[in-house]
């Protein structure tokens, strides 16, 4: 897994070389896992003014375009190609195309123009990273790009156009970069929430923390907490953000979840300044607990769980509450050793028996658990509870402002009690409302149950509210950031509608989604077209009528085409229709099924071209596919419904009684020949059907699988089945 971070405010000539090479690696090797993130800053590392950073796996960062490209070559050796010496030479020359005044860049362009005389590529006889690096620098430099477009250097212009036209993905990469850069600005638009909240004592700096437990994957609720901490630390106050893994429960935690959280944060464009682990502080936490026991502020308790729950609820003291300090220390030592006696005991803070705030009624702060920890192994047999370790580690790590959801509000007194009792530095708490959605489980326990029982495909199921799930459904990270940040730090609990969420996403995908055609195979109708050429032929048409940078696609024409049954049933004989991307035609003959059970089913059509007709005057504008002149690509279109039948999920609702029995809808279709070139994760629009994300690319013998992306409109799967 590699992550390429790019400063979106930097001179694009300095960032596009690495961007284009990374995109090329993803195109050339479908297994190349490279995440590309944009940050609204001018530099990622102020010291050396680097605008590009590459992180491969758990290795250290590589800064600057040359080091980033070098890291990509090391991770994906196929990028190196032949003539390594000459390629490296041109990589080092790339920086000559960075200056944004013509006089400074003119010499480099003239040198390149002379070099490209009688050459199709800069080095060798095939596209390589030297071409991509220099091409990216020129494309990102407005001055150099304008000179090339105007044909000022004939050979450079020829080469630049050739690279662009023979690699359709390259325009998409550039367009995506520009779109994501604009998206960052959108998050600060006046349409969104106000973030001018009254954080006090910010004069000496702001340090926030995001403390996920590595016991599951991040979901949309976690995204709000993470993004708000990132916003206040990095944008509002230019401070520090810590990502601290609350790894205090070995029964639930896995390194798999920890790694996934790191990846998901990177995908959201969140770059913590520091990553730490509560397990780093187990010794300190142990000593603080000893201090509390010795001071009579904590005691050991072996009260049965249900009895303890009853006592706390009714304000009754435990029989162990006034035990001697020596006995409490002895039991704590048994817990530390994980003995048969130790596992029966826990440590409780001695705060109050009957405080009106039940969170203050002698909460448990340590439990015994002999299971091995994924980081510390068998060193510890007991672990601190979150409410004990969180305030302590916050204070130790220098956190100035702890952003917590309002569900913790009753426990804020407990948080402050721990700090006061241990004479630790105070931390300011700021509450905000968690983000809930209709018909959605955000409870980790309930989500885990669905995964463990096989009710869903996994944590990345497109019906899941996890970051991976909504991304697999087709949500873009920039739309996610905009939506979450626009909710702001509100303290009002609301259940949001997913339609608003997906409507935000549509703004991002519509301008850059190539247009394609798919025809449902269900009762598909064959139409004969009179007036068409006798021999099939193809024409190049724009992939997107309003975004020519996306390139062109092949559209095949012949005298035999396929039309969807739902369209054919709306035709009237001798009425004019419009064949999209072709022209008008008259419906001259409609043949119906002889089956008495389906008399309205159309079996065949005869059309007569009328290309001079006015498409504005027709009632029906339909999609179609030629059966000749191209290989039709089989596709499987998948849509989903909510997993949950209830809009509002109550705390005590049972999972099984709320589940929707049928949430997956599949249909078979035929798509235009260009769909064969689509890669997994690409987002397209099937005209008149909607937006789709490619979940599995087409392979001969296996249809492409595409997931329908909601747009915020109340549509049903029957619209394209």
XYZ file of C-alpha atoms in Angstrom:
721
model
C 0.000 0.000 0.000
C 1.477 3.339 -1.067
C 0.132 6.808 -0.309
C 1.004 9.867 -2.382
C 0.206 13.150 -0.632
C 0.123 16.307 -2.742
C -0.059 19.960 -1.698
C -2.941 21.256 -3.821
C -1.920 24.924 -3.412
C 1.607 24.287 -4.707
C 2.818 25.007 -8.233
C 1.298 22.076 -10.132
C 4.436 21.754 -12.224
C 6.121 20.454 -9.059
C 3.353 17.970 -8.196
C 2.064 16.645 -11.520
C 5.203 14.572 -12.375
C 4.734 12.289 -9.364
C 0.937 12.339 -9.788
C 1.126 11.183 -13.418
C 3.707 8.471 -12.661
C 1.581 7.172 -9.773
C -1.517 7.097 -11.962
C 0.452 5.291 -14.672
C 1.496 2.643 -12.130
C -2.152 2.107 -11.189
C -3.162 1.810 -14.842
C -0.330 -0.555 -15.782
C -0.754 -2.828 -12.759
C -4.315 -3.339 -11.458
C -2.807 -4.740 -8.246
C -0.867 -1.551 -7.540
C -2.503 -0.088 -4.429
C -1.710 3.623 -4.484
C -3.838 6.177 -2.660
C -3.553 9.764 -3.916
C -4.547 12.514 -1.485
C -4.632 16.295 -1.871
C -4.121 18.731 0.987
C -5.017 22.400 0.781
C -1.545 23.650 1.657
C 1.368 25.088 -0.302
C 3.966 22.770 1.212
C 3.736 19.476 3.080
C 7.076 19.880 4.816
C 7.955 23.533 5.496
C 11.643 22.845 6.110
C 12.415 21.739 2.557
C 9.281 23.209 0.943
C 8.271 19.787 -0.391
C 4.922 19.687 -2.191
C 4.884 15.902 -2.663
C 5.224 13.080 -0.140
C 5.254 9.317 -0.762
C 4.695 6.758 1.986
C 5.116 3.071 1.065
C 3.813 0.671 3.675
C 5.304 1.427 7.067
C 8.500 2.973 5.671
C 9.472 6.591 6.257
C 8.264 9.400 4.000
C 9.965 10.405 0.744
C 9.630 14.131 0.040
C 9.913 15.937 -3.293
C 8.915 14.734 -6.751
C 12.233 12.978 -7.546
C 12.306 11.032 -4.287
C 8.606 10.220 -4.650
C 9.083 8.876 -8.178
C 12.156 6.975 -6.984
C 10.075 5.430 -4.212
C 7.403 4.406 -6.706
C 10.035 2.770 -8.922
C 11.399 0.887 -5.919
C 7.916 -0.292 -4.940
C 6.911 -1.098 -8.538
C 10.105 -2.045 -10.444
C 8.325 -2.344 -13.794
C 8.268 1.473 -13.885
C 12.042 1.668 -14.383
C 12.102 0.362 -17.951
C 15.269 0.322 -20.021
C 17.960 3.025 -20.337
C 17.972 3.674 -16.593
C 20.836 6.182 -16.815
C 19.120 8.395 -19.402
C 15.770 8.162 -17.631
C 17.331 9.388 -14.382
C 18.980 12.226 -16.295
C 15.609 13.441 -17.611
C 13.991 13.031 -14.205
C 16.588 15.427 -12.826
C 15.952 17.808 -15.751
C 12.231 17.903 -14.978
C 12.721 20.734 -12.483
C 13.805 22.996 -15.358
C 10.130 23.093 -16.405
C 8.962 24.406 -13.012
C 9.530 28.198 -13.428
C 6.304 30.069 -14.153
C 7.767 32.879 -16.250
C 8.417 32.250 -19.933
C 11.988 33.535 -20.008
C 13.044 31.065 -17.343
C 11.346 28.047 -18.902
C 11.954 28.862 -22.566
C 15.470 27.394 -22.617
C 14.293 24.054 -21.245
C 11.497 23.904 -23.836
C 13.854 24.678 -26.710
C 16.300 22.043 -25.482
C 13.500 19.481 -25.312
C 12.253 20.508 -28.760
C 15.682 19.871 -30.288
C 15.977 16.560 -28.459
C 12.609 15.338 -29.788
C 13.547 15.846 -33.433
C 12.837 12.471 -35.089
C 11.861 11.006 -31.690
C 8.448 9.837 -30.466
C 9.617 9.467 -26.861
C 12.212 11.245 -24.752
C 14.128 8.044 -23.994
C 13.934 4.838 -26.017
C 11.049 3.596 -28.117
C 8.230 3.305 -25.590
C 6.495 5.436 -22.997
C 8.397 5.588 -19.704
C 8.605 7.666 -16.556
C 10.890 10.218 -18.229
C 8.061 11.131 -20.629
C 5.509 11.128 -17.821
C 7.584 13.267 -15.476
C 8.387 15.941 -18.079
C 4.846 15.814 -19.501
C 3.435 16.324 -15.991
C 5.709 19.305 -15.315
C 4.691 21.010 -18.568
C 0.997 20.257 -18.059
C 1.141 21.689 -14.552
C 2.942 24.862 -15.667
C 0.412 27.297 -17.152
C 3.075 29.220 -19.050
C 4.795 26.159 -20.531
C 1.471 24.488 -21.283
C 0.212 27.556 -23.154
C 3.393 27.647 -25.278
C 3.024 23.965 -26.174
C -0.675 24.311 -27.013
C 0.090 27.249 -29.290
C 2.607 25.150 -31.221
C 5.552 27.407 -30.390
C 7.817 24.329 -30.271
C 6.719 21.984 -33.049
C 8.406 18.811 -31.803
C 7.382 19.326 -28.190
C 3.792 20.019 -29.254
C 3.733 16.841 -31.369
C 5.161 14.725 -28.553
C 2.917 16.290 -25.880
C -0.236 15.686 -27.933
C 0.823 12.141 -28.802
C 1.389 11.191 -25.136
C -1.951 12.745 -24.199
C -4.000 11.086 -26.941
C -2.473 7.613 -26.607
C -3.019 7.500 -22.841
C -6.632 8.347 -22.091
C -6.119 7.942 -18.355
C -3.700 10.871 -18.200
C -6.386 13.498 -18.817
C -8.559 11.899 -16.149
C -5.704 12.134 -13.650
C -5.208 15.830 -14.372
C -8.927 16.542 -14.242
C -9.233 14.656 -10.976
C -6.390 16.677 -9.470
C -8.044 19.958 -10.412
C -11.434 18.777 -9.176
C -10.035 17.665 -5.822
C -8.157 20.924 -5.394
C -11.413 22.826 -5.935
C -13.146 20.485 -3.513
C -10.900 21.562 -0.661
C -12.042 25.147 -1.172
C -15.660 24.038 -1.154
C -15.389 22.815 2.418
C -14.852 26.411 3.510
C -17.748 27.838 1.531
C -20.320 29.986 3.243
C -22.925 27.316 2.589
C -21.462 25.163 5.311
C -21.424 25.371 9.062
C -19.508 27.961 11.042
C -16.451 26.660 12.851
C -15.820 29.816 14.883
C -16.488 27.994 18.138
C -15.315 29.444 21.413
C -12.230 27.403 22.197
C -10.554 29.045 25.134
C -6.871 29.283 25.932
C -5.665 28.874 22.363
C -2.941 31.506 22.651
C -0.292 28.929 23.523
C -1.343 26.526 20.791
C -3.901 23.820 20.138
C -3.332 20.067 20.384
C -6.223 17.712 19.551
C -6.428 13.939 19.479
C -8.459 11.303 17.679
C -8.515 8.113 19.831
C -9.948 5.188 17.801
C -10.136 1.706 19.278
C -8.576 -0.828 16.846
C -11.532 -3.207 17.160
C -13.250 -2.456 13.861
C -13.198 -0.288 10.770
C -13.882 3.438 10.782
C -17.441 4.405 9.919
C -19.109 7.672 8.975
C -19.549 8.590 12.642
C -15.822 8.267 13.289
C -15.200 10.371 10.181
C -16.820 13.413 11.799
C -14.670 13.125 14.913
C -11.507 12.614 12.888
C -12.198 15.449 10.461
C -13.152 17.941 13.188
C -9.981 17.184 15.156
C -8.001 17.583 11.944
C -9.801 20.829 11.071
C -9.237 22.550 14.404
C -5.650 21.368 14.734
C -4.471 22.004 11.183
C -6.715 24.642 9.632
C -8.358 26.723 12.318
C -5.489 27.026 14.790
C -2.447 25.630 12.942
C -1.716 23.302 15.836
C -1.028 19.599 16.323
C -3.191 16.511 15.916
C -2.457 13.177 17.558
C -3.915 9.850 16.430
C -3.844 7.669 19.523
C -4.968 4.066 19.319
C -6.948 3.171 22.427
C -5.643 -0.396 22.479
C -6.721 -1.464 25.965
C -8.940 -4.462 25.178
C -7.053 -7.454 23.738
C -10.311 -9.402 23.455
C -11.492 -7.239 20.549
C -8.448 -5.585 19.024
C -6.476 -6.679 15.971
C -3.548 -5.256 14.068
C -5.705 -5.635 10.948
C -8.091 -2.982 12.275
C -5.226 -0.731 13.310
C -3.683 -0.801 9.820
C -7.096 -0.223 8.233
C -7.694 2.863 10.395
C -4.352 4.337 9.318
C -5.256 3.760 5.665
C -8.745 5.206 6.050
C -7.443 8.357 7.721
C -4.994 8.814 4.856
C -7.812 8.361 2.349
C -9.713 11.164 4.064
C -6.699 13.429 3.735
C -6.017 13.374 7.472
C -2.336 13.472 8.408
C -1.789 13.210 12.162
C 1.381 14.910 13.359
C 1.930 12.046 15.775
C 0.654 8.489 16.151
C 0.696 6.934 19.598
C -0.831 4.032 21.515
C -2.376 3.891 24.943
C -0.314 0.711 25.370
C 2.781 2.944 25.244
C 1.672 4.227 28.668
C 0.680 0.992 30.413
C 3.487 1.337 32.976
C 2.574 4.965 33.763
C -1.112 4.078 34.035
C -0.271 1.195 36.360
C 1.712 3.545 38.597
C -1.133 6.098 38.633
C -3.572 3.379 39.680
C -1.210 2.313 42.463
C -1.096 5.929 43.604
C -4.885 6.095 43.768
C -5.149 2.829 45.703
C -2.509 3.936 48.218
C -4.290 7.281 48.634
C -7.605 5.533 49.309
C -9.044 6.826 46.046
C -9.527 3.354 44.494
C -10.313 -0.145 45.722
C -10.450 -3.743 44.502
C -13.879 -5.321 43.998
C -15.022 -8.828 43.088
C -18.758 -8.105 43.178
C -20.638 -10.106 40.557
C -21.354 -7.991 37.454
C -25.160 -7.907 37.685
C -25.033 -7.160 41.385
C -22.573 -4.314 40.790
C -24.848 -2.925 38.110
C -27.801 -3.044 40.506
C -25.836 -1.376 43.299
C -24.608 1.445 41.096
C -28.082 2.082 39.691
C -29.661 2.237 43.128
C -26.845 4.102 44.892
C -25.757 1.220 47.114
C -22.154 0.700 48.285
C -20.106 -2.375 47.490
C -19.122 -4.563 50.416
C -15.494 -4.091 49.302
C -15.621 -0.284 49.293
C -13.900 0.178 52.639
C -11.343 -2.620 52.314
C -7.837 -1.954 53.652
C -5.281 -0.493 51.286
C -3.014 -3.542 51.772
C -5.815 -5.891 50.682
C -6.550 -3.737 47.621
C -2.882 -3.732 46.638
C -2.699 -7.497 47.049
C -5.695 -8.048 44.795
C -4.232 -5.596 42.266
C -1.053 -7.683 42.217
C -3.131 -10.846 41.634
C -4.743 -9.066 38.673
C -1.331 -8.103 37.352
C -0.239 -11.737 37.440
C -3.472 -12.907 35.803
C -4.048 -15.634 38.375
C -7.295 -17.502 38.870
C -7.999 -15.180 41.794
C -6.934 -12.092 39.840
C -9.431 -12.562 37.015
C -12.291 -12.300 39.561
C -11.324 -8.774 40.584
C -11.450 -5.289 39.142
C -10.350 -1.874 40.438
C -12.934 0.854 40.999
C -12.381 4.564 41.549
C -13.696 5.640 44.972
C -15.690 8.702 43.971
C -19.286 8.441 45.180
C -21.963 5.866 45.944
C -25.065 7.916 45.202
C -24.028 10.897 43.069
C -27.002 11.996 40.894
C -24.641 11.620 37.932
C -24.388 7.829 37.744
C -21.071 8.048 35.868
C -19.586 9.231 39.186
C -20.732 6.173 41.139
C -17.420 4.363 41.692
C -16.659 3.480 38.047
C -14.436 0.526 37.139
C -10.966 1.695 36.043
C -9.035 -1.599 35.640
C -10.014 -5.122 34.573
C -8.068 -8.367 34.435
C -7.713 -10.022 31.002
C -5.067 -12.757 30.552
C -5.335 -12.746 26.747
C -2.170 -11.628 24.880
C -2.114 -8.061 23.606
C -1.318 -7.507 19.906
C 1.479 -5.050 20.801
C 2.669 -5.935 24.299
C 2.185 -9.683 24.151
C 1.880 -11.350 27.567
C 3.584 -8.598 29.554
C 0.311 -7.349 31.035
C -2.656 -9.329 32.329
C -4.796 -6.350 33.285
C -5.786 -3.276 31.330
C -7.074 0.226 32.130
C -10.600 1.246 31.179
C -10.964 4.057 28.603
C -12.472 6.498 31.118
C -9.393 6.105 33.311
C -6.609 6.176 30.758
C -8.068 8.783 28.369
C -7.773 11.869 30.621
C -4.393 10.741 31.945
C -2.837 10.163 28.518
C -4.470 13.347 27.174
C -2.685 15.285 29.897
C 0.630 13.465 29.434
C 0.641 14.002 25.657
C -0.093 17.701 25.900
C -3.629 17.632 24.512
C -5.166 21.075 25.024
C -8.690 20.450 23.723
C -10.470 17.097 23.875
C -13.299 16.952 21.351
C -15.852 14.407 22.575
C -19.335 13.466 21.413
C -22.132 14.530 23.734
C -22.780 10.903 24.738
C -19.720 11.415 26.991
C -21.159 14.538 28.605
C -22.162 12.800 31.859
C -18.657 11.361 32.061
C -16.946 14.748 31.721
C -17.084 15.165 35.515
C -15.387 11.798 35.836
C -12.727 12.883 33.301
C -11.944 15.990 35.338
C -12.014 14.057 38.645
C -9.242 11.755 37.410
C -7.026 14.724 36.526
C -7.698 16.547 39.797
C -7.134 13.436 41.920
C -3.797 12.734 40.249
C -2.759 16.419 40.154
C -2.387 16.360 36.370
C -2.653 19.251 33.916
C -6.235 20.120 32.996
C -7.605 19.575 29.483
C -10.486 21.568 28.000
C -13.398 19.457 26.799
C -15.542 20.432 23.819
C -18.712 18.450 23.126
C -20.218 17.910 19.692
C -23.083 15.781 18.424
C -22.327 12.485 16.770
C -23.575 12.044 13.227
C -26.483 9.627 12.908
C -28.219 8.502 9.727
C -31.643 7.062 9.121
C -31.864 3.296 8.654
C -28.256 2.833 9.688
C -26.454 0.945 12.440
C -23.392 2.791 13.722
C -22.974 0.559 16.750
C -19.725 -1.364 16.368
C -21.286 -4.296 18.221
C -24.209 -4.500 15.802
C -22.007 -4.036 12.736
C -19.681 -6.785 13.961
C -22.656 -9.084 14.433
C -23.696 -8.582 10.798
C -20.158 -9.357 9.601
C -19.687 -12.390 11.854
C -23.057 -13.884 10.838
C -22.388 -13.409 7.123
C -25.298 -11.024 6.645
C -22.976 -8.780 4.638
C -19.881 -9.419 2.514
C -17.494 -7.871 5.006
C -16.500 -4.536 6.513
C -16.230 -3.027 3.011
C -19.754 -4.071 2.024
C -21.266 -1.214 -0.047
C -24.346 -1.287 2.201
C -22.177 -0.619 5.280
C -21.607 2.875 6.759
C -17.874 2.193 7.083
C -15.487 4.486 5.220
C -14.536 1.510 3.054
C -18.155 0.581 2.470
C -19.293 4.002 1.277
C -16.158 4.346 -0.864
C -16.922 0.991 -2.475
C -20.433 2.235 -3.162
C -18.942 5.223 -5.003
C -18.486 8.059 -2.511
C -15.509 10.290 -3.234
C -13.314 11.340 -0.334
C -13.633 15.040 -1.137
C -17.419 14.835 -1.071
C -17.185 13.020 2.259
C -14.973 15.764 3.691
C -17.288 18.502 2.478
C -20.402 16.830 3.831
C -18.929 16.078 7.245
C -17.342 19.479 7.758
C -20.544 21.235 6.734
C -22.268 19.593 9.691
C -19.886 21.571 11.886
C -19.408 21.127 15.640
C -23.144 21.247 16.333
C -24.397 19.891 19.645
C -27.844 19.071 18.271
C -28.531 15.381 17.747
C -30.095 14.805 14.345
C -30.696 11.810 12.135
C -29.411 12.762 8.718
C -30.866 11.551 5.449
C -28.482 9.722 3.131
C -29.968 11.597 0.159
C -28.149 14.770 1.255
C -24.931 12.816 1.556
C -25.121 11.368 -1.964
C -26.300 14.652 -3.481
C -23.010 16.185 -2.316
C -21.140 13.348 -4.007
C -22.915 13.914 -7.310
C -21.420 17.414 -7.548
C -17.979 15.839 -7.633
C -18.534 12.890 -9.949
C -20.804 14.429 -12.575
C -18.144 16.711 -14.146
C -15.574 13.896 -14.461
C -17.608 10.712 -15.049
C -17.258 9.450 -18.661
C -20.568 8.670 -20.369
C -21.254 5.134 -21.609
C -24.233 3.087 -22.750
C -25.743 -0.097 -21.310
C -28.866 -1.913 -22.504
C -30.726 -4.307 -20.235
C -30.737 -7.865 -21.585
C -34.216 -8.500 -20.197
C -36.488 -8.828 -23.264
C -34.084 -6.698 -25.290
C -35.496 -5.571 -28.647
C -33.650 -5.815 -31.963
C -34.330 -2.955 -34.357
C -33.528 -2.760 -38.065
C -32.472 0.722 -39.163
C -33.287 1.740 -42.716
C -31.056 4.432 -44.161
C -27.999 3.286 -42.213
C -24.787 2.499 -44.077
C -24.556 -1.036 -45.356
C -21.224 -1.650 -43.641
C -20.749 -1.066 -39.904
C -18.462 1.806 -38.938
C -17.292 3.680 -35.836
C -16.841 7.320 -34.930
C -14.953 9.009 -32.111
C -17.273 10.850 -29.742
C -16.445 12.793 -26.546
C -16.647 10.741 -23.379
C -18.255 13.750 -21.732
C -19.990 16.466 -23.725
C -19.024 19.170 -21.216
C -15.538 17.929 -20.368
C -13.522 17.309 -23.514
C -10.379 16.705 -21.439
C -11.695 13.219 -20.696
C -10.963 12.207 -24.287
C -13.026 10.237 -26.779
C -14.756 6.879 -27.071
C -15.720 4.664 -30.001
C -19.385 4.665 -31.018
C -20.380 1.917 -33.466
C -23.109 2.323 -36.114
C -24.875 -0.297 -38.236
C -28.306 -1.227 -39.574
C -29.046 -3.450 -36.569
C -29.268 -2.055 -33.051
C -30.516 -3.087 -29.598
C -33.147 -1.093 -27.702
C -34.538 -1.634 -24.221
C -37.988 -3.170 -23.860
C -39.219 -0.306 -21.654
C -38.378 2.207 -24.404
C -39.847 0.131 -27.214
C -43.175 -0.208 -25.428
C -43.567 3.584 -25.435
C -43.143 3.935 -29.212
C -45.959 4.667 -31.624
C -45.870 3.721 -35.268
C -44.736 6.519 -37.624
C -43.761 8.743 -34.695
C -40.295 10.302 -34.582
C -37.771 9.412 -31.879
C -34.170 10.444 -31.159
C -31.322 7.932 -31.094
C -28.777 9.556 -28.792
C -25.355 10.136 -30.393
C -26.843 9.431 -33.844
C -29.937 11.405 -34.786
C -33.671 11.123 -35.333
C -35.578 8.196 -36.794
C -39.186 7.259 -37.561
C -40.728 4.144 -36.053
C -42.122 2.369 -39.122
C -43.051 -1.025 -37.698
C -43.618 -2.513 -34.253
C -43.939 -6.300 -33.819
C -45.475 -7.659 -30.611
C -45.231 -11.000 -28.871
C -47.741 -13.697 -29.797
C -47.738 -14.908 -26.202
C -51.248 -14.185 -24.852
C -49.775 -13.661 -21.390
C -47.445 -10.896 -22.619
C -49.209 -9.245 -25.560
C -47.558 -5.849 -24.963
C -44.017 -7.216 -25.217
C -42.235 -5.808 -28.269
C -40.189 -8.347 -30.229
C -38.891 -6.370 -33.231
C -38.767 -2.845 -34.594
C -38.137 -1.213 -37.929
C -36.755 2.321 -37.881
C -36.056 4.779 -40.683
C -33.306 7.323 -40.157
C -34.264 10.993 -40.370
C -30.982 12.658 -39.449
C -32.165 16.123 -40.423
C -34.943 15.900 -37.819
C -35.072 18.204 -34.784
C -34.270 16.271 -31.605
C -35.980 18.999 -29.563
C -39.296 18.081 -31.155
C -39.260 14.385 -30.162
C -40.781 12.921 -27.018
C -38.372 9.998 -26.715
C -34.566 10.264 -26.558
C -33.249 6.750 -26.132
C -29.977 4.887 -25.740
C -29.105 2.054 -28.092
C -26.220 -0.201 -29.083
C -25.105 -1.426 -32.483
C -24.816 -5.208 -32.722
C -22.117 -4.848 -35.372
C -18.820 -2.976 -35.537
C -18.008 -3.591 -31.875
C -17.849 -6.282 -29.238
C -20.658 -5.756 -26.774
C -19.449 -6.118 -23.203
C -21.521 -8.088 -20.683
C -22.032 -6.218 -17.425
C -23.799 -6.899 -14.168
C -25.466 -3.847 -12.630
C -25.993 -3.949 -8.887
C -28.141 -1.705 -6.736
C -28.725 -1.827 -2.995
C -31.402 -0.972 -0.482
C -30.989 -0.069 3.187
C -29.984 -2.935 5.473
C -32.415 -1.603 8.074
C -36.200 -1.285 7.852
C -36.595 1.376 10.566
C -35.688 5.039 10.107
C -34.715 5.504 13.747
C -32.896 2.692 15.527
C -33.518 2.586 19.252
C -30.820 1.514 21.682
C -32.609 -1.707 22.627
C -33.724 -2.699 19.125
C -32.704 -6.231 18.194
C -30.650 -6.482 15.022
C -32.548 -9.447 13.573
C -35.932 -7.757 13.866
C -34.767 -4.635 12.024
C -33.048 -6.234 9.051
C -34.339 -5.810 5.506
C -34.575 -9.316 3.969
C -33.834 -8.182 0.404
C -31.215 -5.482 -0.111
C -29.319 -6.527 -3.233
C -30.664 -6.194 -6.778
C -28.759 -7.466 -9.808
C -29.479 -7.247 -13.507
C -27.626 -8.271 -16.642
C -26.943 -5.807 -19.428
C -24.802 -5.273 -22.508
C -22.502 -2.261 -22.663
C -20.566 -0.452 -25.382
C -17.131 -1.734 -26.360
C -15.306 1.016 -24.432
C -16.398 -0.507 -21.130
C -13.854 -3.285 -21.704
C -11.097 -0.771 -20.892
C -12.526 0.363 -17.566
C -10.516 -0.391 -14.435
C -11.761 -1.241 -10.967
C -12.742 1.853 -8.927
C -13.452 3.997 -12.008
C -16.696 5.951 -11.862
C -18.812 6.362 -14.984
C -22.320 7.250 -16.013
C -24.484 4.888 -18.015
C -26.669 7.414 -19.783
C -30.284 7.378 -18.649
C -29.418 4.853 -15.928
C -27.202 6.654 -13.462
C -23.700 6.721 -12.071
C -21.773 3.548 -11.418
C -18.511 2.504 -9.827
C -16.605 -0.406 -11.381
C -16.247 -3.023 -8.657
C -14.807 -5.698 -10.953
C -13.363 -4.921 -14.364
C -14.344 -6.923 -17.436
C -12.410 -10.078 -18.195
C -13.142 -12.408 -21.061
C -15.484 -14.983 -19.638
C -16.495 -12.745 -16.737
C -18.799 -9.726 -16.990
C -17.842 -6.404 -15.477
C -19.627 -5.712 -12.189
C -20.720 -2.136 -11.489
C -22.411 -0.707 -8.400
C -25.075 1.947 -8.768
C -24.131 5.193 -6.991
C -27.044 7.035 -5.369
C -27.452 10.671 -6.377
C -29.738 11.948 -3.658
C -32.902 11.307 -5.639
C -35.487 8.785 -4.549
C -34.884 6.267 -7.333
C -35.601 2.559 -7.376
C -33.732 -0.280 -8.952
C -36.503 -0.829 -11.479
C -35.310 2.277 -13.281
C -32.543 0.250 -14.871
C -33.382 -3.404 -14.279
